[in-house]
Amino acid sequence: TDFSEDPDGRSANSTKGKKGKGGKGAGRLNGHHQENGMENMMLFEVVKLGRSAMQSVVDDWIESYKHDRDVALLDLINFFIQCSGCKGVVSGEMFRNMQNSEIIRRMTEEFDEDSGDYPLTIAGPQWKKFKSSFCEFISVLVRQCQYSIIYDEYMMDTVISLLTGLSDSQVRAFRHTSTLAAMKLMTALVNVALNLSINMDNTQRQYEAERNKAVPKRANDRLELLLQKRKELQENQDEIENMMNAIFKGVFVHRYRDSIAEIRAICIEEIGVWMKLYSDAFLNDSYLKYVGWTMHDKQGEVRLKCLTALQGLYYNRELNARLELFTSRFKDRIVSMTLDKEYDVAVQAIKLLTLVLNSTDEVLTPEDCESVYHLVYSAHRPVAIAAGEFLFKKLFSQREPEEEGAPKRRGRQSPNANLIKTTVFFFLESELHEHAAYLVDSLWECGAELLKDWECMISLLLDEPLPGEEALTDRQETALIEIMLCTVRQAAECHPPVGRGTGKRVMTAKEKKTQLDDRTRMTELFAVALPPLLAKYAVDAEKVTNLLQLPQFFDLEIYTTGRLEKHLESLLRQIREIVEKHTDTEVLEACSKTYHALCNEEFTIFNRVDIARSQLLDELVDKFNRLLEDFLQEGEDADEDDAYQVLSTLKRITAFHNAHDLSGWDLFTSNFKLLNTGIENGDMPEQIVIHSLQCTHYVILWHLAKLSEGSSRKDDLVTLRKQMRAFCMMCQRYLTNVNTAVKEQAFTILCDLLLIFSHQMVSGGREHLEPLVYSPEDSLQSELLSFILNHVFIDQDDDTNSTDGQQDDEAVKIEALHKRRNLLAAYCKLIIYCVVEMKTGADIFKQYMRYYNDYGDIIKETMSKTRQIDKIQCAKTLILSLQQLFNEMLSELGHGFDRSSSAFCGIKELARRFSLTFGLDQVKTRDAIAMLHKDGIEFAFKDPSPQGEGGPPLNLAFLDILSEFSSKLMRQDKRTVHMYLERFMTFQMALQREDCWLPLISYRNSLQAGGDDDTMSVMSGYSSRGSSIRSKKTNLHVGPSLPEESSSSSEVWQQTMQTPVMMPSPHLTSTAIRDPKRGRDDSYMGVYPIPHDQQQPHQHPQETSQYIRRGTGLMEEDEEPIVEDVMMSSEGRMDDLNEGMDFDTMDIDLPPSKNRRERSELKPDYFDPASIMDESVSSISTLRFV
């Protein structure tokens, strides 16, 4: 390239700029002419619109700069000022006579302080592309000026000086915009320096080649020209380096530690670009250290930029040698970032380590790799997939090379055989045996070909090992079968396992074709291989259970189209043999589900499978009836073998009845007879009773299902009604059984039946089922509640048997806790769906604090649901639970108890927690809070003083507990409640000041606090238009009153609390962000009018005031940069949850040690109406790994 000519001369065809004058010498308006006819537009407006070719815009500015560089530079300066959102304008006089610092100070004074927004942060379509247009303008400006103008020691010096000054401003807009401009300017200069470096190398080579020629052929003139050119290039290079040093030291070094995360992120992103573009100059430890330091930034977006910058460097293997020192210094930090609390950062950290792994295997230690390995079990799918790619590269990248021309090896001789074994070894060593599905999902994207080599897996299980090959152990075979099942499920369903899903995703045509092809191939392979696999492992319950799940994913049509009927017959024979051999519940249920999957009427194999199933069930039922008759006749003389035969047959029938309708066999009569005998004799074996209860439960449910689907005859309804009620009475009798397991089974089935046959069963057009509705009697409700109190709310040690080994003991405790949680949830559903009276919940709610860690989430959700059903009744239940605790305390400590005792403080703390559940919307909970205070006051004064006349009432201390709810009363309600309190007080009570009267004093004070101003209201929106509303409001509408009660005090309460005046609702507006602490705009005036004798003469009865709490926002957040190492920890997650909590009517402050996210997972399972079936019918296992 010949640099002697001025490439800027290319602008001969461009339109010459026109001059324009603005107020106060605002500078020439850039005369850029566009095809759309826009002329005399400022640079800012052109860039803002982003519709012009940027090179043409820059060419016009260059022309104007050649004509008058001061005016053109003034345009450029004002461009940067306007891009910062400043409305001020730099005049020509200011430009000539003032220093940059003075100009910036003047612009700061003219900055619009009303809004913190500026072009780089303003949302909306108009500003969507502003940043990219702004950056493109700077890049094109330097590129077009790179041959002459940037070396004139004027333009670049002025721009760099201005941007450096602006980047040090206290105004965030100036600092942010100028830093972005300076960094993009630096990137453009790096490109120029890179081009200069390349040209210098080319010139040097040309010079060496010319000088090495023989003297006669050497052109001295060319040598002198090349020397001169190289000298000019070197001078230009020195100037560019000076500019880059000025920007780096003046802007980057200060702003990479800025208090604003966006500014720090810009700096780190651009330095990554410099190191990647011009590695010879920038890829050294002097620059890398800034990226390393910033990896400790407290903001995730900045840490993310560090990792993406480093990925660009490690991706190029030629640069790895220069990164060795950096890698050794900051490797530990990168490894620790795989556990970052920001999932995006963790994903990029793992990807960076994968690139490091590609460059060299020696850098990462086994400990480093293991810290990434376990993330394949993470609940967050992107993290798991990134970890799966790392694992695949580390363990599976070394494949055996196949010889060219040699036949492809298959089965256990294939190259994948050792890799599949490696997968099995890894799965076993990770000791997370229940989560094979998560390992498979993590490896699916990078190793699907390996994981779908089912032919190799089958060969490893069935074929004999090769000479010198070590056979798989029993444990390894079990793991391989589990992994094989998970790969089949993943290929057939094409979605991640439970707990790792990201919502339903629409499959592409290619994915659908792959899914169909995989199902066809797996069916063809396993239809043939499954019978011999079942025959080989027939006695191993765990292996058989997994193998029997494979047919659920088959394309059953292939049995016919592929002429595989003989293999189907073989499969049915094997399943029958397994049913006869095993009594394990999991194996039997797997057989039942396999029959259910194969008995699909859409396929031609249905008749064949249905006949085999019917034959098996016929034999089982006949055998059961025969054995049961003999067993009952023998009575006390029956031996253990007879009981075992009955139990094993009953287990098989129950497992099949779970998935198949056995209504054709009269199982109710035989089972009911068995259960009745067990009640009469009291010596029936525990397991026989449990499975008989379960089987009878299935009989009832299948009968109901048939009646629900079609037209039901009256006889069928009568029969089911009799059977259901007789069975419920039988379960009720078994609640008093001496065996705990039997009682738990009877309780669970009773709760399910009561919920299924409740009044809600007639909804959805099923009115014909109304005769089946069953409401429990009071005695049954009482027994159910007693069961919960005696078997759920107990200490952990009371419910666990001593076991050998601490780990086994811990597992038993966890299992027992899960069982108790299920029992409590079953009963709470009865409360939520109004099957039992809501007041029974008082015995549950009062346990909230004591058993918070075990059942806090269930009790809290129950309170939330009951409040949605009936706010007032829920409030009465809450106060009842507090009264029960208070009475229990009195009976234990006596009436002279100390109010500082732990028992009383515990009740007071529980009241505080209950108060918090009402949320911040006082209008919604107004009636409920009023009723709560009413009941509390009546309870406090119900019993006379044990000291005789003149002493405090027995329950007066309860007012101290009740005062916890005073803050939830509206201002005008406090006076009404206070007046109701005075109905129970005597004149002497008001004068008492002894300690025993302190609860009354404190409660009265809590009602008087903030309640003196009768005109106050929580209504808003009326202060500005109240007069117009009052002029239109002539008729007063009567609102709902509180529920009436029969006591005399209720009559007083009803007289005191008159009906409210209902005001029209104001227009509602929505805001982008809801401040949980802000006062609400409500139009409901409430149920308590202000007594007329208390109103001020000049006030209108409906006059209201408006409370507005206005939050203040800061334009910038001054926080310490890069000093805090943020890792993924339970504390961090808890803090994030607490900070982001939006208060609603069901928020309770929680102990800081408890993680809400873990507890919340239980809610859908426990309170979904669809979950009323027994967990053995449908169970879902979830994983939560952090």
Short mmCIF file of N, CA, C and O in Angstrom, two decimals, residues 558-572 604-605 608:
data_model
loop_
_atom_site.label_atom_id
_atom_site.label_comp_id
_atom_site.label_asym_id
_atom_site.label_seq_id
_atom_site.Cartn_x
_atom_site.Cartn_y
_atom_site.Cartn_z
N ILE A 558 -44.90 -51.49 15.78
CA ILE A 558 -43.78 -52.22 15.18
C ILE A 558 -43.86 -53.71 15.50
O ILE A 558 -43.34 -54.54 14.76
N TYR A 559 -44.53 -54.06 16.61
CA TYR A 559 -44.72 -55.49 16.89
C TYR A 559 -45.45 -56.18 15.74
O TYR A 559 -45.19 -57.35 15.43
N THR A 560 -46.35 -55.43 15.10
CA THR A 560 -47.10 -56.01 13.98
C THR A 560 -46.36 -55.81 12.66
O THR A 560 -46.14 -56.78 11.91
N THR A 561 -45.95 -54.57 12.39
CA THR A 561 -45.29 -54.30 11.10
C THR A 561 -43.94 -54.99 10.99
O THR A 561 -43.52 -55.35 9.90
N GLY A 562 -43.27 -55.17 12.12
CA GLY A 562 -41.97 -55.83 12.08
C GLY A 562 -42.03 -57.32 12.29
O GLY A 562 -40.99 -57.99 12.39
N ARG A 563 -43.27 -57.85 12.37
CA ARG A 563 -43.48 -59.28 12.56
C ARG A 563 -42.72 -59.80 13.78
O ARG A 563 -41.94 -60.75 13.71
N LEU A 564 -42.97 -59.13 14.88
CA LEU A 564 -42.27 -59.47 16.12
C LEU A 564 -43.23 -60.07 17.14
O LEU A 564 -43.01 -60.00 18.35
N GLU A 565 -44.34 -60.70 16.66
CA GLU A 565 -45.34 -61.23 17.58
C GLU A 565 -44.77 -62.30 18.50
O GLU A 565 -45.16 -62.41 19.67
N LYS A 566 -43.85 -63.09 17.98
CA LYS A 566 -43.29 -64.15 18.83
C LYS A 566 -42.50 -63.57 20.00
O LYS A 566 -42.47 -64.13 21.10
N HIS A 567 -41.86 -62.42 19.76
CA HIS A 567 -41.14 -61.75 20.85
C HIS A 567 -42.13 -61.16 21.86
O HIS A 567 -41.83 -61.09 23.06
N LEU A 568 -43.31 -60.74 21.38
CA LEU A 568 -44.34 -60.26 22.30
C LEU A 568 -44.83 -61.39 23.19
O LEU A 568 -45.01 -61.21 24.40
N GLU A 569 -45.06 -62.55 22.59
CA GLU A 569 -45.47 -63.71 23.39
C GLU A 569 -44.41 -64.05 24.44
O GLU A 569 -44.72 -64.35 25.60
N SER A 570 -43.16 -63.98 24.03
CA SER A 570 -42.07 -64.26 24.97
C SER A 570 -42.05 -63.24 26.10
O SER A 570 -41.84 -63.59 27.27
N LEU A 571 -42.30 -61.97 25.76
CA LEU A 571 -42.33 -60.91 26.78
C LEU A 571 -43.46 -61.15 27.77
O LEU A 571 -43.28 -61.03 28.99
N LEU A 572 -44.65 -61.52 27.28
CA LEU A 572 -45.79 -61.75 28.16
C LEU A 572 -45.53 -62.94 29.09
O LEU A 572 -45.93 -62.92 30.26
N THR A 604 -53.12 -53.52 17.18
CA THR A 604 -53.66 -54.86 16.90
C THR A 604 -53.23 -55.89 17.94
O THR A 604 -53.81 -56.97 18.02
N ILE A 605 -52.21 -55.56 18.73
CA ILE A 605 -51.75 -56.52 19.73
C ILE A 605 -52.64 -56.51 20.97
O ILE A 605 -52.42 -57.31 21.89
N ARG A 608 -54.37 -59.88 22.09
CA ARG A 608 -53.43 -60.87 22.59
C ARG A 608 -53.01 -60.55 24.03
O ARG A 608 -52.96 -61.43 24.89
#
